[in-house]
Tab-separated table of C-alpha atoms in Angstrom:
chain	number	residue	atom	x	y	z
A	1	MET	CA	-35.887	-28.838	8.462
A	2	GLU	CA	-34.215	-29.164	11.873
A	3	SER	CA	-30.792	-29.609	10.280
A	4	ASP	CA	-31.397	-26.464	8.169
A	5	THR	CA	-32.066	-24.471	11.354
A	6	MET	CA	-28.932	-25.886	13.017
A	7	GLU	CA	-26.917	-25.040	9.919
A	8	ALA	CA	-28.244	-21.463	9.964
A	9	ASN	CA	-27.487	-21.119	13.678
A	10	ASP	CA	-23.910	-22.397	13.268
A	11	ALA	CA	-23.192	-20.229	10.254
A	12	LYS	CA	-20.661	-17.452	10.771
A	13	ASP	CA	-21.589	-13.921	9.823
A	14	PHE	CA	-19.156	-12.677	7.175
A	15	THR	CA	-21.342	-9.825	5.948
A	16	GLU	CA	-18.960	-7.169	7.274
A	17	LEU	CA	-15.880	-8.560	5.521
A	18	THR	CA	-14.626	-6.930	2.362
A	19	CYS	CA	-14.708	-9.070	-0.752
A	20	THR	CA	-10.911	-9.498	-0.595
A	21	ASN	CA	-10.887	-10.509	3.053
A	22	LEU	CA	-13.829	-12.843	2.526
A	23	MET	CA	-11.931	-14.482	-0.325
A	24	ILE	CA	-8.852	-14.922	1.904
A	25	ARG	CA	-10.949	-16.297	4.796
A	26	LEU	CA	-12.760	-18.748	2.511
A	27	LYS	CA	-9.486	-19.924	0.967
A	28	ILE	CA	-8.090	-20.569	4.455
A	29	LEU	CA	-11.283	-22.394	5.590
A	30	LEU	CA	-11.581	-24.434	2.391
A	31	ASN	CA	-7.937	-25.504	2.672
A	32	LYS	CA	-8.909	-27.180	5.945
A	33	VAL	CA	-12.168	-28.936	4.963
A	34	SER	CA	-12.183	-32.519	3.802
A	35	GLN	CA	-13.980	-33.944	0.773
A	36	GLY	CA	-17.754	-33.782	1.312
A	37	ASP	CA	-17.599	-31.121	4.044
A	38	VAL	CA	-19.335	-27.772	3.645
A	39	VAL	CA	-18.510	-24.255	4.879
A	40	THR	CA	-21.674	-22.298	5.742
A	41	PHE	CA	-21.829	-18.554	6.376
A	42	TYR	CA	-23.862	-15.403	5.885
A	43	ALA	CA	-22.925	-12.989	3.116
A	44	THR	CA	-24.318	-9.959	1.311
A	45	ARG	CA	-25.480	-9.954	-2.308
A	46	GLU	CA	-22.267	-8.194	-3.398
A	47	GLN	CA	-20.153	-10.823	-1.617
A	48	VAL	CA	-22.168	-13.653	-3.184
A	49	ASP	CA	-21.701	-12.225	-6.684
A	50	ASN	CA	-18.080	-11.072	-6.414
A	51	THR	CA	-16.491	-13.590	-4.081
A	52	CYS	CA	-18.603	-16.715	-3.475
A	53	SER	CA	-19.775	-17.499	-7.019
A	54	PRO	CA	-16.234	-17.546	-8.500
A	55	PHE	CA	-15.376	-20.516	-6.219
A	56	SER	CA	-17.588	-22.688	-8.452
A	57	ARG	CA	-14.977	-22.205	-11.208
A	58	GLN	CA	-12.379	-23.745	-8.909
A	59	GLY	CA	-14.232	-27.032	-8.483
A	60	TYR	CA	-16.321	-26.150	-5.399
A	61	GLN	CA	-20.084	-26.588	-5.039
A	62	VAL	CA	-21.578	-23.178	-4.256
A	63	SER	CA	-25.218	-22.513	-3.324
A	64	TRP	CA	-27.126	-19.868	-1.370
A	65	THR	CA	-30.552	-18.922	-0.074
A	66	GLN	CA	-31.782	-15.444	0.750
A	67	THR	CA	-32.702	-15.065	4.432
A	68	ALA	CA	-33.336	-11.290	4.613
A	69	GLU	CA	-32.866	-8.071	2.655
A	70	ASN	CA	-29.233	-8.240	1.470
A	71	ARG	CA	-28.444	-11.318	3.612
A	72	TYR	CA	-27.773	-14.775	2.163
A	73	LEU	CA	-26.920	-18.128	3.743
A	74	VAL	CA	-24.115	-19.479	1.566
A	75	ARG	CA	-22.801	-23.060	1.408
A	76	ILE	CA	-19.489	-23.911	-0.236
A	77	GLY	CA	-18.265	-27.480	-0.277
A	78	ARG	CA	-15.795	-29.757	-1.977
B	1	MET	CA	17.194	2.164	-19.050
B	2	PHE	CA	14.869	3.468	-16.389
B	3	SER	CA	13.926	6.584	-14.513
B	4	SER	CA	13.089	6.097	-10.883
B	5	THR	CA	11.896	8.299	-8.029
B	6	PHE	CA	11.531	7.521	-4.335
B	7	LEU	CA	9.897	9.609	-1.605
B	8	PHE	CA	10.594	9.008	2.083
B	9	CYS	CA	8.776	11.038	4.746
B	10	ASP	CA	9.123	8.651	7.719
B	11	HIS	CA	12.049	7.478	9.805
B	12	LEU	CA	14.536	5.889	7.418
B	13	THR	CA	16.830	3.409	9.143
B	14	GLY	CA	20.453	2.654	8.354
B	15	GLU	CA	19.280	-0.810	7.309
B	16	ARG	CA	16.925	0.619	4.682
B	17	ALA	CA	19.522	3.087	3.402
B	18	SER	CA	21.992	0.178	3.056
B	19	TRP	CA	19.781	-2.151	1.066
B	20	LEU	CA	18.499	0.722	-1.077
B	21	ALA	CA	22.104	1.629	-1.912
B	22	ALA	CA	22.893	-1.992	-2.808
B	23	VAL	CA	19.725	-2.450	-4.890
B	24	ILE	CA	20.031	0.863	-6.750
B	25	GLY	CA	23.773	0.313	-7.224
B	26	ALA	CA	23.082	-3.081	-8.812
B	27	ALA	CA	20.459	-1.592	-11.150
B	28	VAL	CA	22.762	1.224	-12.243
B	29	GLY	CA	25.550	-1.332	-12.735
B	30	ARG	CA	23.377	-3.342	-15.146
B	31	CYS	CA	22.705	-0.302	-17.352
B	32	PRO	CA	24.772	0.097	-20.521
B	33	ALA	CA	27.832	2.312	-20.171
B	34	GLY	CA	27.024	5.948	-20.798
B	35	ASN	CA	23.343	5.301	-20.205
B	36	PRO	CA	23.026	4.667	-16.467
B	37	GLY	CA	19.356	5.490	-15.816
B	38	ARG	CA	18.179	8.172	-13.393
B	39	VAL	CA	17.297	7.768	-9.725
B	40	ASN	CA	15.906	10.608	-7.598
B	41	ILE	CA	15.490	10.127	-3.855
B	42	PHE	CA	13.391	12.834	-2.182
B	43	LEU	CA	13.731	13.087	1.596
B	44	THR	CA	11.511	15.064	3.933
B	45	GLY	CA	10.270	14.850	7.527
B	46	ASP	CA	11.877	12.262	9.788
B	47	ALA	CA	13.658	10.657	6.827
B	48	LEU	CA	16.061	13.612	6.860
B	49	PHE	CA	17.682	12.384	10.085
B	50	SER	CA	19.025	9.524	8.027
B	51	LEU	CA	21.422	11.986	6.370
B	52	VAL	CA	23.167	12.671	9.694
B	53	ASP	CA	22.849	9.173	11.168
B	54	ALA	CA	26.269	7.509	11.262
B	55	ARG	CA	24.591	4.134	10.574
B	56	ALA	CA	23.162	5.405	7.281
B	57	ARG	CA	25.870	7.797	6.116
B	58	PRO	CA	28.002	5.187	4.293
B	59	ALA	CA	24.949	4.164	2.251
B	60	TRP	CA	24.124	7.779	1.336
B	61	ALA	CA	27.748	8.359	0.422
B	62	ALA	CA	27.676	5.294	-1.851
B	63	LEU	CA	24.412	6.396	-3.461
B	64	SER	CA	25.508	9.987	-3.925
B	65	GLY	CA	28.696	8.727	-5.523
B	66	LEU	CA	26.704	7.276	-8.402
B	67	PRO	CA	26.487	9.895	-11.154
B	68	SER	CA	22.900	8.988	-12.006
B	69	VAL	CA	21.576	9.255	-8.436
B	70	GLN	CA	20.310	12.470	-6.887
B	71	VAL	CA	19.392	12.817	-3.206
B	72	ILE	CA	17.106	15.802	-2.705
B	73	ALA	CA	16.411	17.115	0.800
B	74	ASP	CA	13.549	19.407	1.875
B	75	ALA	CA	15.134	22.643	3.140
B	76	ASP	CA	12.138	23.763	5.204
B	77	GLU	CA	12.023	20.459	7.041
B	78	LEU	CA	15.816	20.478	7.512
B	79	ARG	CA	15.485	23.820	9.286
B	80	LEU	CA	12.505	22.595	11.306
B	81	GLN	CA	14.466	19.540	12.454
B	82	GLY	CA	17.442	21.686	13.451
B	83	LEU	CA	19.637	19.987	10.887
B	84	SER	CA	22.284	22.261	9.513
B	85	LEU	CA	22.311	22.438	5.747
B	86	PRO	CA	24.280	19.443	4.573
B	87	GLY	CA	27.900	20.001	3.757
B	88	SER	CA	30.078	17.824	1.630
B	89	THR	CA	31.656	16.212	4.695
B	90	TRP	CA	28.652	14.121	5.671
B	91	THR	CA	26.252	14.094	2.740
B	92	PRO	CA	28.260	14.254	-0.429
B	93	GLY	CA	26.003	14.842	-3.398
B	94	ALA	CA	22.830	15.593	-1.439
B	95	ARG	CA	21.036	18.616	-2.798
B	96	VAL	CA	18.779	20.888	-0.788
B	97	THR	CA	15.691	22.367	-2.333
B	98	GLY	CA	12.945	24.584	-1.037
B	99	THR	CA	15.011	27.234	0.755
B	100	GLY	CA	12.845	30.282	1.224
B	101	ASP	CA	10.149	28.795	-0.976
B	102	ARG	CA	7.920	26.245	0.697
B	103	GLY	CA	6.564	24.848	-2.548
B	104	SER	CA	9.707	24.091	-4.426
B	105	PHE	CA	10.625	20.726	-2.812
B	106	TRP	CA	7.143	19.449	-3.578
B	107	GLY	CA	7.105	21.293	-6.882
B	108	GLU	CA	10.319	19.577	-7.925
B	109	LEU	CA	8.947	16.198	-6.828
B	110	VAL	CA	5.732	16.697	-8.815
B	111	SER	CA	7.559	17.892	-11.938
B	112	THR	CA	9.996	14.949	-11.701
B	113	LEU	CA	7.120	12.470	-11.440
B	114	GLU	CA	5.220	14.196	-14.231
B	115	ARG	CA	8.260	13.912	-16.493
B	116	GLU	CA	8.821	10.299	-15.519
B	117	TRP	CA	5.271	9.244	-16.348
B	118	GLY	CA	5.443	10.883	-19.766
B	119	GLY	CA	2.632	13.414	-19.719
B	120	THR	CA	0.411	12.057	-16.956
B	121	LYS	CA	-2.656	14.144	-16.119
B	122	THR	CA	-3.028	12.810	-12.568
B	123	ALA	CA	-1.007	12.572	-9.360
B	124	ALA	CA	-2.146	10.510	-6.377
B	125	PHE	CA	-1.212	10.080	-2.725
B	126	LEU	CA	-1.885	6.914	-0.708
B	127	LEU	CA	-2.366	8.155	2.849
B	128	CYS	CA	-1.986	5.518	5.574
B	129	SER	CA	-1.287	7.740	8.600
B	130	SER	CA	-3.704	9.739	10.709
B	131	PRO	CA	-3.655	13.522	11.020
B	132	TYR	CA	-1.916	15.078	14.031
B	133	MET	CA	-0.329	11.841	15.316
B	134	SER	CA	1.623	11.890	12.055
B	135	ARG	CA	2.845	14.764	9.891
B	136	VAL	CA	2.437	12.716	6.705
B	137	PRO	CA	-1.065	14.208	6.022
B	138	VAL	CA	0.611	17.650	5.910
B	139	TYR	CA	3.010	16.346	3.249
B	140	MET	CA	0.041	14.821	1.399
B	141	LEU	CA	-1.608	18.256	1.239
B	142	ARG	CA	1.613	19.887	-0.001
B	143	PHE	CA	2.120	17.229	-2.637
B	144	LEU	CA	-1.450	17.364	-3.953
B	145	ALA	CA	-1.524	21.187	-3.825
B	146	GLN	CA	1.569	21.216	-6.036
B	147	ALA	CA	-0.057	18.652	-8.333
B	148	VAL	CA	-3.050	20.963	-8.801
B	149	GLU	CA	-0.717	23.906	-9.383
B	150	ALA	CA	1.007	21.844	-12.073
B	151	GLY	CA	-2.366	21.340	-13.764
B	152	LEU	CA	-2.829	17.706	-12.665
B	153	HIS	CA	-5.961	16.045	-11.307
B	154	PRO	CA	-5.342	15.274	-7.609
B	155	GLU	CA	-6.281	11.856	-6.231
B	156	LEU	CA	-6.232	10.840	-2.560
B	157	TYR	CA	-6.539	7.247	-1.387
B	158	CYS	CA	-7.052	7.046	2.401
B	159	TYR	CA	-6.160	3.645	3.787
B	160	LEU	CA	-5.583	2.194	7.277
B	161	ASP	CA	-5.291	5.104	9.775
B	162	GLY	CA	-5.298	7.527	6.848
B	163	VAL	CA	-9.115	7.292	6.910
B	164	HIS	CA	-9.149	9.473	10.051
B	165	THR	CA	-8.702	12.314	7.571
B	166	LEU	CA	-12.422	11.788	6.896
B	167	HIS	CA	-13.491	12.937	10.349
B	168	ASP	CA	-15.776	15.946	10.289
B	169	GLY	CA	-15.248	18.812	12.731
B	170	GLN	CA	-11.467	18.565	13.131
B	171	ARG	CA	-10.272	21.513	15.203
B	172	PRO	CA	-6.601	21.258	16.090
B	173	SER	CA	-5.376	24.158	18.211
B	174	GLU	CA	-1.729	23.932	17.179
B	175	PHE	CA	-1.578	22.067	13.882
B	176	GLU	CA	-2.662	22.573	10.279
B	177	ASN	CA	-6.313	21.484	9.975
B	178	ILE	CA	-6.137	18.466	7.666
B	179	GLY	CA	-9.886	18.026	7.152
B	180	ARG	CA	-10.228	21.668	6.174
B	181	GLY	CA	-7.096	21.364	4.034
B	182	VAL	CA	-8.612	18.494	2.047
B	183	SER	CA	-11.838	20.454	1.508
B	184	ALA	CA	-9.878	23.537	0.402
B	185	LEU	CA	-7.780	21.415	-1.950
B	186	ALA	CA	-10.912	19.898	-3.502
B	187	GLY	CA	-12.324	23.403	-3.943
B	188	THR	CA	-9.136	24.745	-5.532
B	189	ALA	CA	-8.961	21.778	-7.878
B	190	VAL	CA	-12.553	22.210	-9.048
B	191	HIS	CA	-11.981	25.956	-9.413
B	192	SER	CA	-9.005	25.171	-11.678
B	193	CYS	CA	-11.144	22.800	-13.760
B	194	ARG	CA	-9.376	19.781	-12.298
B	195	ASP	CA	-11.249	16.700	-11.172
B	196	PRO	CA	-10.376	15.714	-7.584
B	197	TRP	CA	-10.934	12.019	-6.789
B	198	PHE	CA	-10.696	11.561	-3.023
B	199	ALA	CA	-11.590	8.178	-1.555
B	200	ALA	CA	-11.301	6.275	1.720
B	201	CYS	CA	-11.244	2.491	2.002
B	202	SER	CA	-14.616	1.201	3.238
B	203	ARG	CA	-13.118	-1.605	5.356
B	204	CYS	CA	-10.818	0.817	7.177
B	205	ALA	CA	-13.612	3.399	7.512
B	206	THR	CA	-16.061	0.808	8.882
B	207	ALA	CA	-13.526	-0.416	11.439
B	208	ARG	CA	-12.996	3.160	12.674
B	209	GLY	CA	-16.692	4.036	12.864
B	210	TYR	CA	-16.957	6.313	9.832
B	211	TYR	CA	-19.182	3.932	7.860
B	212	GLN	CA	-22.152	2.663	9.807
B	213	MET	CA	-24.962	0.256	9.042
B	214	ASN	CA	-28.381	1.809	8.582
B	215	PRO	CA	-30.697	-0.875	10.027
B	216	GLY	CA	-33.555	0.458	7.891
B	217	THR	CA	-31.806	-0.141	4.564
B	218	GLY	CA	-29.279	-2.825	5.492
B	219	PHE	CA	-26.535	-0.736	3.847
B	220	CYS	CA	-23.679	1.307	5.308
B	221	GLU	CA	-23.619	5.088	5.253
B	222	PRO	CA	-20.928	7.663	6.104
B	223	ALA	CA	-21.042	8.941	9.688
B	224	SER	CA	-19.378	12.179	10.869
B	225	CYS	CA	-17.488	12.510	7.604
B	226	ILE	CA	-16.369	15.483	5.539
B	227	GLN	CA	-18.092	15.450	2.168
B	228	ASP	CA	-15.008	15.779	0.012
B	229	ILE	CA	-13.845	12.189	0.518
B	230	ALA	CA	-16.070	9.352	-0.691
B	231	ILE	CA	-16.021	5.997	1.075
B	232	ARG	CA	-15.349	3.300	-1.504
B	233	ASN	CA	-14.273	-0.304	-1.389
B	234	LEU	CA	-10.620	-1.064	-1.950
B	235	LYS	CA	-11.431	-2.620	-5.302
B	236	GLU	CA	-12.649	0.763	-6.605
B	237	ILE	CA	-9.530	2.491	-5.293
B	238	LEU	CA	-7.287	-0.131	-6.902
B	239	ALA	CA	-9.183	0.290	-10.166
B	240	ARG	CA	-7.263	3.616	-10.425
B	241	PHE	CA	-3.892	1.819	-10.316
B	242	PRO	CA	-3.741	0.529	-13.916
B	243	ASP	CA	-3.690	4.177	-15.068
B	244	ARG	CA	-0.228	5.543	-15.649
B	245	HIS	CA	0.204	8.145	-12.952
B	246	PRO	CA	2.397	8.490	-9.866
B	247	VAL	CA	1.122	7.251	-6.496
B	248	ALA	CA	3.206	8.809	-3.732
B	249	SER	CA	2.981	7.769	-0.098
B	250	HIS	CA	4.847	8.132	3.228
B	251	ALA	CA	7.459	5.777	1.755
B	252	SER	CA	7.079	4.984	-1.897
B	253	GLY	CA	8.870	4.684	-5.174
B	254	GLU	CA	8.519	3.899	-8.815
B	255	SER	CA	10.602	2.829	-11.721
B	256	VAL	CA	9.567	3.708	-15.255
B	257	PRO	CA	11.541	2.207	-18.145
B	258	THR	CA	12.397	5.089	-20.446
B	259	GLU	CA	11.653	3.038	-23.568
B	260	ASN	CA	8.173	2.398	-22.191
B	261	GLU	CA	7.095	5.791	-20.914
B	262	LYS	CA	3.635	5.722	-22.377
B	263	GLU	CA	2.635	2.061	-22.476
B	264	GLY	CA	1.269	-0.676	-20.277
B	265	ALA	CA	-0.289	-0.780	-16.829
B	266	PRO	CA	2.212	-0.446	-13.986
B	267	HIS	CA	3.011	-3.456	-11.814
B	268	LEU	CA	3.072	-3.214	-8.031
B	269	VAL	CA	5.714	-4.065	-5.441
B	270	VAL	CA	4.579	-4.058	-1.809
B	271	PHE	CA	7.266	-4.025	0.872
B	272	ILE	CA	6.189	-5.435	4.226
B	273	THR	CA	8.568	-3.844	6.713
B	274	ASN	CA	6.834	-4.206	10.085
B	275	PRO	CA	6.368	-7.160	12.474
B	276	PRO	CA	3.144	-9.070	11.714
B	277	TYR	CA	0.653	-8.355	14.494
B	278	GLY	CA	1.579	-5.270	16.562
B	279	THR	CA	0.092	-2.852	14.027
B	280	GLU	CA	-2.182	-3.062	10.979
B	281	TRP	CA	0.702	-2.450	8.539
B	282	THR	CA	1.327	-6.091	7.609
B	283	PHE	CA	-2.323	-7.090	7.262
B	284	GLY	CA	-3.071	-3.865	5.379
B	285	GLY	CA	-0.144	-4.294	3.004
B	286	ILE	CA	-0.889	-7.940	2.212
B	287	SER	CA	-4.634	-7.231	1.841
B	288	LEU	CA	-3.909	-4.449	-0.627
B	289	ALA	CA	-1.493	-6.678	-2.547
B	290	ILE	CA	-4.008	-9.544	-2.772
B	291	ALA	CA	-6.792	-7.189	-3.841
B	292	ALA	CA	-4.498	-5.627	-6.457
B	293	ALA	CA	-3.576	-9.030	-7.886
B	294	ALA	CA	-7.259	-10.010	-7.898
B	295	GLU	CA	-7.847	-6.852	-9.973
B	296	GLY	CA	-5.332	-8.093	-12.534
B	297	ILE	CA	-2.372	-5.967	-11.395
B	298	PRO	CA	0.799	-8.117	-11.312
B	299	THR	CA	1.921	-7.744	-7.694
B	300	ARG	CA	4.997	-8.816	-5.760
B	301	VAL	CA	5.102	-8.792	-1.972
B	302	VAL	CA	8.555	-8.558	-0.417
B	303	PHE	CA	9.029	-9.242	3.303
B	304	ILE	CA	11.953	-7.068	4.324
B	305	GLU	CA	13.466	-5.445	7.446
B	306	ASP	CA	11.230	-6.364	10.443
B	307	GLY	CA	8.631	-7.660	7.976
B	308	VAL	CA	10.543	-10.952	7.801
B	309	TYR	CA	9.141	-11.856	11.245
B	310	ALA	CA	5.877	-12.655	9.440
B	311	LEU	CA	7.622	-15.769	8.139
B	312	TYR	CA	9.350	-16.716	11.382
B	313	GLY	CA	8.190	-19.830	13.264
B	314	THR	CA	4.628	-21.141	13.034
B	315	HIS	CA	1.897	-18.706	14.011
B	316	GLU	CA	-1.079	-19.964	16.042
B	317	VAL	CA	-3.969	-17.588	16.682
B	318	PRO	CA	-5.574	-18.255	20.105
B	319	GLU	CA	-9.209	-19.373	19.818
B	320	ASN	CA	-10.560	-16.281	21.569
B	321	ASP	CA	-8.535	-13.877	19.412
B	322	ARG	CA	-9.990	-12.273	16.300
B	323	ILE	CA	-7.127	-11.705	13.937
B	324	PHE	CA	-6.014	-13.123	10.606
B	325	ASN	CA	-3.169	-15.628	10.819
B	326	ILE	CA	-0.731	-13.888	8.482
B	327	GLN	CA	1.029	-17.125	7.551
B	328	GLU	CA	-2.287	-18.829	6.673
B	329	MET	CA	-3.196	-15.741	4.675
B	330	ILE	CA	0.009	-16.037	2.633
B	331	GLU	CA	-0.250	-19.801	2.142
B	332	ALA	CA	-3.895	-19.596	1.049
B	333	THR	CA	-3.196	-16.988	-1.605
B	334	THR	CA	-0.118	-18.368	-3.376
B	335	ASP	CA	-2.357	-19.672	-6.186
B	336	ILE	CA	-3.691	-16.222	-7.131
B	337	ASP	CA	-2.587	-15.294	-10.632
B	338	GLY	CA	-0.136	-12.414	-10.713
B	339	LEU	CA	0.689	-12.544	-6.991
B	340	SER	CA	4.074	-13.691	-5.729
B	341	TYR	CA	5.854	-13.560	-2.386
B	342	PHE	CA	9.535	-12.945	-1.668
B	343	VAL	CA	11.664	-12.575	1.439
B	344	HIS	CA	14.780	-10.409	1.602
B	345	ALA	CA	17.739	-12.655	2.478
B	346	PRO	CA	19.951	-9.923	4.035
B	347	SER	CA	17.076	-8.952	6.411
B	348	LEU	CA	16.845	-12.596	7.538
B	349	ASP	CA	20.616	-12.836	7.951
B	350	ASP	CA	20.833	-9.566	9.929
B	351	ARG	CA	18.283	-10.953	12.392
B	352	GLY	CA	19.853	-14.391	12.582
B	353	ILE	CA	16.716	-16.023	11.224
B	354	ASP	CA	17.251	-19.397	9.638
B	355	ARG	CA	14.352	-20.355	7.382
B	356	LYS	CA	15.743	-23.716	6.342
B	357	GLY	CA	12.808	-26.068	5.827
B	358	GLY	CA	10.249	-23.368	6.614
B	359	PHE	CA	7.892	-21.275	4.552
B	360	PRO	CA	8.544	-22.194	0.945
B	361	ALA	CA	5.696	-19.864	-0.165
B	362	ALA	CA	8.106	-16.899	-0.139
B	363	LYS	CA	11.192	-17.096	-2.339
B	364	ARG	CA	14.425	-15.850	-0.785
B	365	VAL	CA	15.961	-12.929	-2.733
B	366	THR	CA	19.342	-11.207	-2.548
B	367	ASN	CA	19.827	-7.466	-3.099
B	368	GLU	CA	20.829	-8.224	-6.692
B	369	GLU	CA	17.594	-10.188	-7.273
B	370	LEU	CA	15.534	-7.505	-5.541
B	371	SER	CA	17.109	-4.999	-7.879
B	372	SER	CA	15.879	-7.042	-10.857
B	373	ILE	CA	12.375	-7.065	-9.366
B	374	LEU	CA	12.275	-3.295	-8.856
B	375	PHE	CA	14.054	-2.273	-12.028
B	376	SER	CA	12.947	-4.968	-14.467
B	377	ALA	CA	14.858	-5.346	-17.645
B	378	LYS	CA	13.342	-5.598	-21.105
B	379	ASP	CA	12.602	-9.256	-21.838
B	380	GLY	CA	13.295	-9.834	-25.549
B	381	SER	CA	10.696	-7.854	-27.458
B	382	THR	CA	8.469	-7.452	-24.367
B	383	PRO	CA	8.962	-3.994	-22.876
B	384	ALA	CA	9.801	-3.867	-19.165
B	385	PRO	CA	6.820	-2.797	-17.082
B	386	ALA	CA	6.673	0.332	-14.958
B	387	MET	CA	6.756	-0.455	-11.232
B	388	ARG	CA	4.998	1.193	-8.329
B	389	VAL	CA	6.570	0.589	-4.936
B	390	LEU	CA	4.698	0.985	-1.652
B	391	PHE	CA	6.124	0.433	1.826
B	392	PHE	CA	3.897	-0.925	4.626
């Protein structure tokens, strides 16, 4: 429970990025993470559907939980 | 065989005139004898100074010497700039159009593009410059007004600073009111049973305060905007690109193979011509290219002129700075289907930049190779694609 709160506090807010720029930012971040590490951030429903979900087709583990109206805490890891 | 049209409204350097001459010359040289293709280069605004600039004159002379190339200058703008009508001594082959008739330069451009795209019903303008600071929005209005007059549906894509066109309540004391001009154009189009499609990029509009979050709904809404331009995400704007119609801009071009006038979605070439961080041009150009490729549009990005500085050295963004590292952006996106990066070798050489051992993500291309990119040849039974060219 405590680690979930820490994770949510550390998560960057990407809700204002366009889908293209979110994709670019995630590609840059995921290029830098090692096996087993996770990138955590906030995204909108549109970003989750259009940008985050497709990463699962590239071998990444993608999951999310809704935290507010149109706000999701997303985790993408290798 | 191809038919190609370029429009330049902004300052056109001797460097650009030189590589254009080399690239177009190579394309014309590859055409079968007696069938050399057609290239039209329309010049207006600041680009006209290039015709009298001693650094560019040899390139214009070389281009004008090619029988299939026409250089067309805007007479009204020539007079405005104080440029005497070109004589054969310094601009051989350049033709002036529009004398005494404001519409004819733009009318000729629209009819040339219409012919090139084989019966298109639409003409679009990608506007990246803001009203009043730049005169490009005035040219946009003239172009789209002529498109409507020619019976085409006008489309406007506002991007980067072009989204300032959205601002409601514009009241310039000395200049043509661009906001009002857009509204009048939309009205004229509808009145003529044409369907205007005017959009502004949501990222650019949000950054400039025209698209604000409503805390009650959690969604963004237009703020202080004229109603004739809808705020849309770039993906929706790029969804218009697979249609076969011209997209003009402050500096733009296209090449349409004549054997393929009515088939296939056009490909995109994006020229990055500015240094990487001083303005939004480089980020905006690469973002648009990546989004286009993600939409399934085969896209080539060419770093050229001062754009080659994006590949120079190793960029490190300070921790307290909020900006995309352009080099990381390029490296992270090389695996996107349909997206490829190139760097113009003569631009590197002119600047004394040695890329040995650095930045393999962008392939080095000569003028000859660049010519093959812009004016693709038919590959066996596969028809050559039409190309759209946008300068950032």
